[in-house]
Every structure is written in C-alpha cells, then in structure tokens.
N, CA, C and O of each residue as an XYZ file, in Angstrom:
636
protein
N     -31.336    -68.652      6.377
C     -31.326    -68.602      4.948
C     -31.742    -67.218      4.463
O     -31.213    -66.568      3.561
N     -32.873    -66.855      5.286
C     -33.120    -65.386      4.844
C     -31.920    -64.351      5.020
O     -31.614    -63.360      4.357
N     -31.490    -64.793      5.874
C     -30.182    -63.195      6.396
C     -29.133    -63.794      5.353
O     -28.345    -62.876      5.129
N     -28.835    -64.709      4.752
C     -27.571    -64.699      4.008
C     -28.476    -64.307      2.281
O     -27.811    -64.049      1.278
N     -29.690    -64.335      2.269
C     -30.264    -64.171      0.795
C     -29.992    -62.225      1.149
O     -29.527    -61.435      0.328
N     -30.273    -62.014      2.031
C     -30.457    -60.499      2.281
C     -28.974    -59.507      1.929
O     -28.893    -58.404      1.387
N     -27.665    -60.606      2.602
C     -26.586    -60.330      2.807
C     -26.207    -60.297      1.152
O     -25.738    -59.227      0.765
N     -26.363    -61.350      0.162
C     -25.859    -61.618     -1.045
C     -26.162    -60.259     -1.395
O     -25.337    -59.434     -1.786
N     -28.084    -59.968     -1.141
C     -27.894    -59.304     -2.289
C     -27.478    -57.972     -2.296
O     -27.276    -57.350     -3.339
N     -27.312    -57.406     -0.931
C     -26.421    -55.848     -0.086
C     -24.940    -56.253     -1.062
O     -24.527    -55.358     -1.799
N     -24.189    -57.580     -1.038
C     -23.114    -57.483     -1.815
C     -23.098    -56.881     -3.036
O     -22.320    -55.994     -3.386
N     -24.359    -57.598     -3.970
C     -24.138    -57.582     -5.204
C     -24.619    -55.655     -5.381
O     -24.052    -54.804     -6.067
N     -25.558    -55.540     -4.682
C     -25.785    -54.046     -4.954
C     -25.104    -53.125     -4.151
O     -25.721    -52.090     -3.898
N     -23.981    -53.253     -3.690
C     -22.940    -52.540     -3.138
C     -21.944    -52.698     -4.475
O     -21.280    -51.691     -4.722
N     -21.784    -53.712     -5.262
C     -20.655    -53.361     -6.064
C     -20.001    -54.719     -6.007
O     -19.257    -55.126     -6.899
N     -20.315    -55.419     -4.902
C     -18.968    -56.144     -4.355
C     -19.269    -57.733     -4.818
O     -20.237    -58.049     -5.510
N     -18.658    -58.302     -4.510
C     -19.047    -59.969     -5.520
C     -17.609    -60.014     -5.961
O     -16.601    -59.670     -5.344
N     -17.736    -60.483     -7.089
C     -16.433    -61.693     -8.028
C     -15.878    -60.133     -8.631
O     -14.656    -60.033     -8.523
N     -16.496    -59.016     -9.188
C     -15.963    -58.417    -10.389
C     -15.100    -57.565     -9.125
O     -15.280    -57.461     -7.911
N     -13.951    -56.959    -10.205
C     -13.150    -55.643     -9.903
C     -13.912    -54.643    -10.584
O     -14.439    -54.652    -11.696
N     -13.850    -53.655     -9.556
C     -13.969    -52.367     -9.639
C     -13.005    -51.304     -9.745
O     -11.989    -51.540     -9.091
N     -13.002    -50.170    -10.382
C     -12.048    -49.151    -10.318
C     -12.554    -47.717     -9.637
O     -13.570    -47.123     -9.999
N     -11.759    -47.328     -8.706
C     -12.578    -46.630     -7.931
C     -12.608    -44.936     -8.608
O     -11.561    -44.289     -8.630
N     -13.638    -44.471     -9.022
C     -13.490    -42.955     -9.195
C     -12.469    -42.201     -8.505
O     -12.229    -42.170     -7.298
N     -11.775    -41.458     -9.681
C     -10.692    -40.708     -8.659
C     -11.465    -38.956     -8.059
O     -12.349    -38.300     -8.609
N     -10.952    -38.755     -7.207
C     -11.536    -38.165     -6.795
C     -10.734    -36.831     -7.186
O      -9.515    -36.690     -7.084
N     -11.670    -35.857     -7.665
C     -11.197    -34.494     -8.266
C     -10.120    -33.397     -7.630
O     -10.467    -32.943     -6.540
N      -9.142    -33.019     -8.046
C      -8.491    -32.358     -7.097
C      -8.740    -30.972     -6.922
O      -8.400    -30.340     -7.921
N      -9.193    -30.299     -6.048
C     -10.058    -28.775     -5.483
C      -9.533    -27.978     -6.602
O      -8.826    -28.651     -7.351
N      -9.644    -26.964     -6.878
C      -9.167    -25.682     -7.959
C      -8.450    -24.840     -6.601
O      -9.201    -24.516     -5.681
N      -6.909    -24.492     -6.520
C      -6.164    -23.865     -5.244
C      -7.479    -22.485     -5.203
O      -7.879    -21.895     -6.207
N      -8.060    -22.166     -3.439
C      -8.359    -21.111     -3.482
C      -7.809    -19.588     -3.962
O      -6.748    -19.148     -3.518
N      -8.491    -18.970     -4.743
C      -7.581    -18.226     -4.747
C      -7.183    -17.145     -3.385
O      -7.773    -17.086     -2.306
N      -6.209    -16.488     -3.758
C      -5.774    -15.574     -2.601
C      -5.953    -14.187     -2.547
O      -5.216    -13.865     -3.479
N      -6.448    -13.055     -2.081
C      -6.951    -11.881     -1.961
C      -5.612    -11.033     -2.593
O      -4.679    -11.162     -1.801
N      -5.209    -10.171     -3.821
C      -4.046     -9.956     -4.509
C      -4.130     -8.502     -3.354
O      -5.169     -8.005     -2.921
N      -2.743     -8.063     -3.061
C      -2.637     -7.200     -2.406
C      -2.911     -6.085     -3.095
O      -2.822     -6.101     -4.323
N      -3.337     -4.786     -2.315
C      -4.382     -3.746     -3.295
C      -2.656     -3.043     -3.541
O      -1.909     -3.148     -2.568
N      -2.171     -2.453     -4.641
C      -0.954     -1.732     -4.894
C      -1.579     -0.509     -5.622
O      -2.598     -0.271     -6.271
N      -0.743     -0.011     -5.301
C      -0.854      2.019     -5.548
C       0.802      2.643     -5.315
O       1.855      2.160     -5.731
N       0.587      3.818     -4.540
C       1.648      4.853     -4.411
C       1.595      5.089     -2.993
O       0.607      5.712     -2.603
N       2.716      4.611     -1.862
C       2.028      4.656     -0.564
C       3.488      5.414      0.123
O       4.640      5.090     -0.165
N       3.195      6.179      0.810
C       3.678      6.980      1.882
C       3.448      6.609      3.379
O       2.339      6.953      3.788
N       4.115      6.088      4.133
C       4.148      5.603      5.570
C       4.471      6.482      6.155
O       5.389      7.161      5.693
N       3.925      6.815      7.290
C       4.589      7.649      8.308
C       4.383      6.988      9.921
O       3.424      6.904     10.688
N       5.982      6.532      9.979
C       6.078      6.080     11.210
C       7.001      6.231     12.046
O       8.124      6.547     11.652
N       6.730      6.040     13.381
C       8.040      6.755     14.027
C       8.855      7.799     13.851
O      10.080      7.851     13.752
N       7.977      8.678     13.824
C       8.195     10.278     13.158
C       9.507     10.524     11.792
O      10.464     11.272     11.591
N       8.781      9.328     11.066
C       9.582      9.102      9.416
C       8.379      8.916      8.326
O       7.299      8.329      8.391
N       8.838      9.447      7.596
C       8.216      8.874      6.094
C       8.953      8.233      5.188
O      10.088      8.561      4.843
N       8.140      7.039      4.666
C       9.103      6.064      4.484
C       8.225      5.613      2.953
O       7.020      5.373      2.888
N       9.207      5.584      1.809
C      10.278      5.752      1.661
C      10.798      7.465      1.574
O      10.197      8.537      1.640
N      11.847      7.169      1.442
C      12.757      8.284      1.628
C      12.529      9.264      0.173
O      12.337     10.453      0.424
N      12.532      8.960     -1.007
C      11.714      9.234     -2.310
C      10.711      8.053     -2.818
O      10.772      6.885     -2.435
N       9.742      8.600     -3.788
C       9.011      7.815     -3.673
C       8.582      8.543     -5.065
O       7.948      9.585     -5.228
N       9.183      7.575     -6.085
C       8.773      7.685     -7.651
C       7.211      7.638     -8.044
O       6.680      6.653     -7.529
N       6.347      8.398     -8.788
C       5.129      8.371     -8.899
C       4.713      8.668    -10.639
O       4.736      9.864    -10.928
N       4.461      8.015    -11.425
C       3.618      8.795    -12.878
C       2.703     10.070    -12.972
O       2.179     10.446    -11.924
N       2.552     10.513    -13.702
C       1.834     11.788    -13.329
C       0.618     11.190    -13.447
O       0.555     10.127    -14.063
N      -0.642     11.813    -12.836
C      -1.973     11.925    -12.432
C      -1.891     10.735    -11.573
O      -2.759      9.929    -11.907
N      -1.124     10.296    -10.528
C      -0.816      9.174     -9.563
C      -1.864      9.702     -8.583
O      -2.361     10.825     -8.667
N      -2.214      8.621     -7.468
C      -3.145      9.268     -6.642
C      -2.019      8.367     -5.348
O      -1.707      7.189     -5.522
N      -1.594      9.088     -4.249
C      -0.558      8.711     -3.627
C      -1.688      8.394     -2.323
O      -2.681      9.095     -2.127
N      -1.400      7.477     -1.685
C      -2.016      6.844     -0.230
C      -0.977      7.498      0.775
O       0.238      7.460      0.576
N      -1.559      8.088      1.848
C      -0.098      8.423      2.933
C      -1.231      7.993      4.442
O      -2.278      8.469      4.880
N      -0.446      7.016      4.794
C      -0.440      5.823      5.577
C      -0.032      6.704      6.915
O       1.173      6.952      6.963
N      -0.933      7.294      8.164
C      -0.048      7.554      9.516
C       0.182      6.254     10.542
O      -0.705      6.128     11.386
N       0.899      5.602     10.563
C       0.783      4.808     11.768
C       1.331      4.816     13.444
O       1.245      4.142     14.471
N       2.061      6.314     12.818
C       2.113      6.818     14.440
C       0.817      6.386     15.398
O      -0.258      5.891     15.058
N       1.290      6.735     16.655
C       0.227      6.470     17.843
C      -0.747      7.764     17.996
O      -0.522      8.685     17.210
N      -1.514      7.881     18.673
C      -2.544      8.729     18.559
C      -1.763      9.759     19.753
O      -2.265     10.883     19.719
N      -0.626      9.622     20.820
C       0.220     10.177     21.870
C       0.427     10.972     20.971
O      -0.141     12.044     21.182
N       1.310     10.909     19.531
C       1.840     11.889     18.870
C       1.397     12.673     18.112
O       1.965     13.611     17.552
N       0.143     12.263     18.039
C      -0.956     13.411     17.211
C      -1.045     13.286     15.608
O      -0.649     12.204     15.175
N      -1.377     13.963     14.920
C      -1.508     13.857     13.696
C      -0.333     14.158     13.142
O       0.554     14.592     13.876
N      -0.090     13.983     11.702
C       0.795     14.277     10.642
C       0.158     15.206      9.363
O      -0.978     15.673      9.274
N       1.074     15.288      8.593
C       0.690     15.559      7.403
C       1.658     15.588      6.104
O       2.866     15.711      6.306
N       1.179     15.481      4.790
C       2.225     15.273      3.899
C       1.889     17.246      3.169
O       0.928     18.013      3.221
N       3.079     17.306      2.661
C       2.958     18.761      2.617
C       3.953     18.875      1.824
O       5.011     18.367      2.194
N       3.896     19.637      0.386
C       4.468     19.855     -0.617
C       5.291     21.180     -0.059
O       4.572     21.999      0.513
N       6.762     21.518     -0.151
C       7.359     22.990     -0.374
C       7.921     22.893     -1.295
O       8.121     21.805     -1.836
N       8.425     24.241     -1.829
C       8.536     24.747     -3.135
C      10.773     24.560     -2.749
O      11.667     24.596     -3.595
N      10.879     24.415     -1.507
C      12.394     24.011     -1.681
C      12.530     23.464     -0.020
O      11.972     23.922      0.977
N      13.422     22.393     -0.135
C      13.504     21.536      0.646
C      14.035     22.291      1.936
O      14.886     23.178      2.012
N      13.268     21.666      2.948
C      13.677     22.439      4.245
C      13.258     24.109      4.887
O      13.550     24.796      5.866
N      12.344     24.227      3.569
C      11.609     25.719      4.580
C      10.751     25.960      5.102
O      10.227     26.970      5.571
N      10.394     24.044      4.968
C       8.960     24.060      6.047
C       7.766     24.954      5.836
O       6.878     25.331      6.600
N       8.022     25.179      4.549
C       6.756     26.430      4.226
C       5.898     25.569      2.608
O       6.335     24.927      1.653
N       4.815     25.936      2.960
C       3.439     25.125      2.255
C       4.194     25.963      0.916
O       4.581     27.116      1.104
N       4.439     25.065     -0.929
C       5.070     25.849     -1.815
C       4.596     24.476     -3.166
O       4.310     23.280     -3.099
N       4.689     25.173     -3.938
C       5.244     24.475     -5.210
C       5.962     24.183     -6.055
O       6.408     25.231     -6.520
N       6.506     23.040     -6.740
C       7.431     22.995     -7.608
C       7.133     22.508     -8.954
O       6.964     21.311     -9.186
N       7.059     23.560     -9.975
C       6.903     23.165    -11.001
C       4.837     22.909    -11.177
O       4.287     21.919    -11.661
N       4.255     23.969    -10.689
C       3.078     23.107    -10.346
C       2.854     22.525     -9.687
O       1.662     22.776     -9.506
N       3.154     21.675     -8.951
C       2.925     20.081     -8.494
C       3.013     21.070     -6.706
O       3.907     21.617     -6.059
N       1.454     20.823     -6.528
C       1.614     21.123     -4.611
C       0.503     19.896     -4.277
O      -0.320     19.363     -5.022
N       0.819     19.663     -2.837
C      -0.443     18.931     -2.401
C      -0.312     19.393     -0.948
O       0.671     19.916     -0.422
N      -1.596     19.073     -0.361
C      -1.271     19.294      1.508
C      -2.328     18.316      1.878
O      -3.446     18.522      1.406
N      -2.127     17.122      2.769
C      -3.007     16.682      3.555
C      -3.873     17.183      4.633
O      -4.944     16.699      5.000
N      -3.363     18.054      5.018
C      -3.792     18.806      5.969
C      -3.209     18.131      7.466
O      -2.162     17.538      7.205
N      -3.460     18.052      8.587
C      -3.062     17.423      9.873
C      -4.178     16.382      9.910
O      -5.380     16.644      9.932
N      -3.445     14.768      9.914
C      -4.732     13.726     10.144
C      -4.088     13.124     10.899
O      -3.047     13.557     11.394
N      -4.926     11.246     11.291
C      -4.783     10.357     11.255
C      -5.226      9.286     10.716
O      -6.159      9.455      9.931
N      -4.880      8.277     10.870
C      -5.480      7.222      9.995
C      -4.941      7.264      8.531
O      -3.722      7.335      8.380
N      -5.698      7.228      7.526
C      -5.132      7.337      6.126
C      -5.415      8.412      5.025
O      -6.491      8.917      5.347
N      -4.951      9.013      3.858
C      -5.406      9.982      3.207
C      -4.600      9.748      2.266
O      -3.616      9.008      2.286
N      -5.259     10.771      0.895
C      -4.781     10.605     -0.340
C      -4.659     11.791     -0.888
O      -5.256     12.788     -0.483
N      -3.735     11.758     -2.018
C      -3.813     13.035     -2.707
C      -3.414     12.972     -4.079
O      -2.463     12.190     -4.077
N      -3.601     13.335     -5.166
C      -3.301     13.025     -6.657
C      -2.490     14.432     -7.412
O      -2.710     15.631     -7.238
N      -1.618     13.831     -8.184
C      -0.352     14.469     -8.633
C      -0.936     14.582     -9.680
O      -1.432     13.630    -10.281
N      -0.970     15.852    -10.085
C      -1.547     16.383    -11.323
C      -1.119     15.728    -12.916
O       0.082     15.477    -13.019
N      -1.850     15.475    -13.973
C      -1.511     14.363    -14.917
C      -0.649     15.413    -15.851
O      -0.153     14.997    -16.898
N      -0.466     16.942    -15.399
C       0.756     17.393    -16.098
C       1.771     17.350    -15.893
O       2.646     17.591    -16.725
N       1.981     16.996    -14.601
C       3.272     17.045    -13.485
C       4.261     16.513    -14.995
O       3.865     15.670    -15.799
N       5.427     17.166    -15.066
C       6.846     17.281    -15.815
C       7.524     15.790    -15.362
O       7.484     15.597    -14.147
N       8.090     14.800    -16.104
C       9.333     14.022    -16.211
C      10.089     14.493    -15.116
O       9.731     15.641    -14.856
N      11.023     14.077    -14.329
C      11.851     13.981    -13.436
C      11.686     15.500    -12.216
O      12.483     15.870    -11.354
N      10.708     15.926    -12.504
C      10.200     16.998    -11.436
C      10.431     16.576     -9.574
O       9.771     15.628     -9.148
N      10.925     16.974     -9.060
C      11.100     16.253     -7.710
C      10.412     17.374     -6.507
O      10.931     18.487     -6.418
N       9.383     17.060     -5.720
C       9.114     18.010     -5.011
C       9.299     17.610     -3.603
O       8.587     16.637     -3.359
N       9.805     17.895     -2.858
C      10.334     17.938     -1.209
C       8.905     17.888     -0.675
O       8.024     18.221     -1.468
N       8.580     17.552      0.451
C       7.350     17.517      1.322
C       7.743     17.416      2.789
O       8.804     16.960      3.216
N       6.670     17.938      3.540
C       7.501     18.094      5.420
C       6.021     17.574      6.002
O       5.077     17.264      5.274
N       6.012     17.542      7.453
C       5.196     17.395      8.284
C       4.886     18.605      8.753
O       5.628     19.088      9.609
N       3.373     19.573      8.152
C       3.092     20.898      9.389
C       3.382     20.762     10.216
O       3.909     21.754     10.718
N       3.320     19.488     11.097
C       2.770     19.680     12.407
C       4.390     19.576     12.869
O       4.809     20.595     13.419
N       5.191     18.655     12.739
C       5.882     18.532     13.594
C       7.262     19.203     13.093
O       8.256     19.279     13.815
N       7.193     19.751     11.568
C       8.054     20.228     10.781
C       9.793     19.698     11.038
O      10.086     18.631     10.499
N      10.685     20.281     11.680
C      12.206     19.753     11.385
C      12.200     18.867     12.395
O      13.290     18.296     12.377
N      11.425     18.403     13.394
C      11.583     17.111     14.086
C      11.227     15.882     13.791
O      11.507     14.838     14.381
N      10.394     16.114     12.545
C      10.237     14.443     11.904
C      12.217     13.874     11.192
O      13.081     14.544     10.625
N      12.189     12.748     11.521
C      13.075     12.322     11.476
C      13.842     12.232     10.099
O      15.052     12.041      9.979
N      12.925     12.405      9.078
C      13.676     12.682      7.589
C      14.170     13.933      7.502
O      13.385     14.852      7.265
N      15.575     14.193      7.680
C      16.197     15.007      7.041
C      17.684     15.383      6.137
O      18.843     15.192      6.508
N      17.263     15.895      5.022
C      16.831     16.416      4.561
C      15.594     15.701      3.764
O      15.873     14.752      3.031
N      13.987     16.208      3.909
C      12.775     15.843      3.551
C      12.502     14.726      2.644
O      13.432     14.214      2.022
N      11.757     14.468      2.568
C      11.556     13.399      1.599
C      11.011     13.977      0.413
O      10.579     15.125      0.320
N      11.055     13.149     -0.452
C      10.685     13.872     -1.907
C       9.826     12.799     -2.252
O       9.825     11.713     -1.672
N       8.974     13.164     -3.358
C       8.442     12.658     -4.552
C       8.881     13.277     -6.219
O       8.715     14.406     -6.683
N       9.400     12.220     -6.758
C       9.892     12.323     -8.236
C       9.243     11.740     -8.989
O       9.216     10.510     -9.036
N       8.620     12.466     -9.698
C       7.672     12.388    -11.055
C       8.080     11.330    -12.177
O       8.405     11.972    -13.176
N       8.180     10.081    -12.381
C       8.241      9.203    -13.840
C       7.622      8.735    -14.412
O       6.681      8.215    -13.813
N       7.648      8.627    -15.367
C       6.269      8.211    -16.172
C       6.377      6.715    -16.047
O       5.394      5.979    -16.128
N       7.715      6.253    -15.828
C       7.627      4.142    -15.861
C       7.127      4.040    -14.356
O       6.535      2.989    -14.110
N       7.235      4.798    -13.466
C       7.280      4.606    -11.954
C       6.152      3.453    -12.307
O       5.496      3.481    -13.348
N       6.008      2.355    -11.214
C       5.327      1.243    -10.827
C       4.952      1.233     -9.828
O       5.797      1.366     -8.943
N       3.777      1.103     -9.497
C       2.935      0.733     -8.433
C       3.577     -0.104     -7.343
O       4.390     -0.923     -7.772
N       3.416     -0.086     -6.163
C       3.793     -0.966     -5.242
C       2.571     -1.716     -4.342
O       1.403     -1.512     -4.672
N       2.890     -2.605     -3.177
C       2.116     -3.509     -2.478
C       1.702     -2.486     -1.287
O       2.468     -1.588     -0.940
N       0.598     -2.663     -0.766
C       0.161     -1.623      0.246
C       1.128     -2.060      1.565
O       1.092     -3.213      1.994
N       1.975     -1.046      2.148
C       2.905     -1.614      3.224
C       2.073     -1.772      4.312
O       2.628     -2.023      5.382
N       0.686     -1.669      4.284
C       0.093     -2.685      5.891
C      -0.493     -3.757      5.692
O      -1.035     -4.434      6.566
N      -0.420     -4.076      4.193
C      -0.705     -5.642      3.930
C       0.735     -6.291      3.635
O       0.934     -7.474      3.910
N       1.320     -5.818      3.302
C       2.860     -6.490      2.719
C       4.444     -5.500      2.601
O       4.453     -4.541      3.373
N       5.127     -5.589      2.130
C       6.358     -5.016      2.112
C       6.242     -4.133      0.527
O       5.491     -4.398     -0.413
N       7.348     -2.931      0.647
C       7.499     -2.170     -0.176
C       6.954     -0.913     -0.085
O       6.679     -0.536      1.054
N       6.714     -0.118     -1.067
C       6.495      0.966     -0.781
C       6.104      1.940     -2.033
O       6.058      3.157     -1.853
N       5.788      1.287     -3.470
C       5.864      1.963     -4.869
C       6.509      2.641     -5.044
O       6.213      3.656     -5.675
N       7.965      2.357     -4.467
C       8.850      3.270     -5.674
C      10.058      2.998     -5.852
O      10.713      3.618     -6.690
C-alpha cells in the first residue's frame, strides 16, 4: 500500500494522471553565425603568376599581395614601372609602389590622388621577364572598383 501511495503521488507530481498536457516547444537555436570573409584588394602570386591579370583598385586602396610560391623559388615582389616591360622600378602618373623581395604576405597603398583610369604595369625584381605574366600585369585606378574575398579564404580576387 505504501509503494502504490508513493507511486500515485511521483504520478501526480510528474504531471501525469487523467489531465493532458502540452508539451513546451522547444526553441529553435539562432543559425551560428559564420566568420564573413576579410575582403580588400588582393594580388596572388603563384606559380610564377600574378593573378589577376589587372586588378581594378579606388584610390587610397591598400592592396594585399599574397606570395604562395614555395620557399625553392625564393621571394617575389610587386613593383610598379613607369612602362610595361622595362623591368625598371618607375612611375605612372604618380602612382609607384615596391614591395621589395618577400615571402609570405605584404601590402602597399595607392595614393588617394591616384587619377581615374590611370593604369600602372608592375613586374617581379627578382625574377623579372620569367614570371609568367606577359605582358605584366597592371593595376587600374577606379573609383567604383569593389573590394573582393581574400583568395586564401575563398575565390576571386577584387577586381
């Protein structure tokens, strides 16, 4: 008699007995969010290329140049000339930059006077007419240019 007085009353204070219950719904999570890919102005250099081939920028842009060559091939560098193909450190219109010879990653910022449709050619010091872009790659100055997705987190290239 005791274990079924004990049992009733675990029913009744569990909930359970004669009545219906409706069960709490249970909340649905808020989606984690997801880490937004960091976007800028990015320059790849791989497989003795820089990629993209032009690479549209706004003026006072601060450009990322990405080496992912192997460390066998040594450093790179992004390197402004004043006319495409003379492999010589130059300016156009103002607008110079030089990374110098690295690896790993580096930056450099395009002056916030840089001119509307200004296009400046750039080479590799180091390895000059054997990097595989030729004729050089450029950067062209626009003021709509748009940011792109960093190409070692995702695809593209800002421009």
């Amino acid at each position: 008699m005791l274990f079924a007085a004990i049992a009733a009353g675990l029913v009744v204070a569990c909930g359970g007995g004669g009545g219906t219950s409706t069960p709490t719904p249970t909340p649905t999570p808020a989606p984690t969010p997801t880490n937004p890919q960091p976007t800028g102005f990015f320059i790849t250099i791989s497989g003795m290329r820089f990629s993209p081939q032009n690479l549209d920028v706004p003026p006072g842009a601060t450009v990322t140049v990405i080496n992912q060559d192997s460390s066998s091939i040594g450093p790179h560098s992004a390197t402004s000339e004043s006319q495409q193909r003379s492999f010589t450190s130059g300016a156009v219109a103002g607008i110079s930059f030089d990374t110098k010879p690295f690896t790993g990653q580096t930056t450099f910022t395009i002056p916030s006077t840089a001119a509307e449709g200004t296009v400046v050619p750039y080479f590799c010091t180091v390895h000059t007419s054997t990097m595989a872009n030729n004729p050089d790659p450029t950067i062209t100055i626009r003021a709509a240019a748009q940011p792109g997705p960093n190409p070692t987190t995702g695809t593209g290239g800002g421009g």
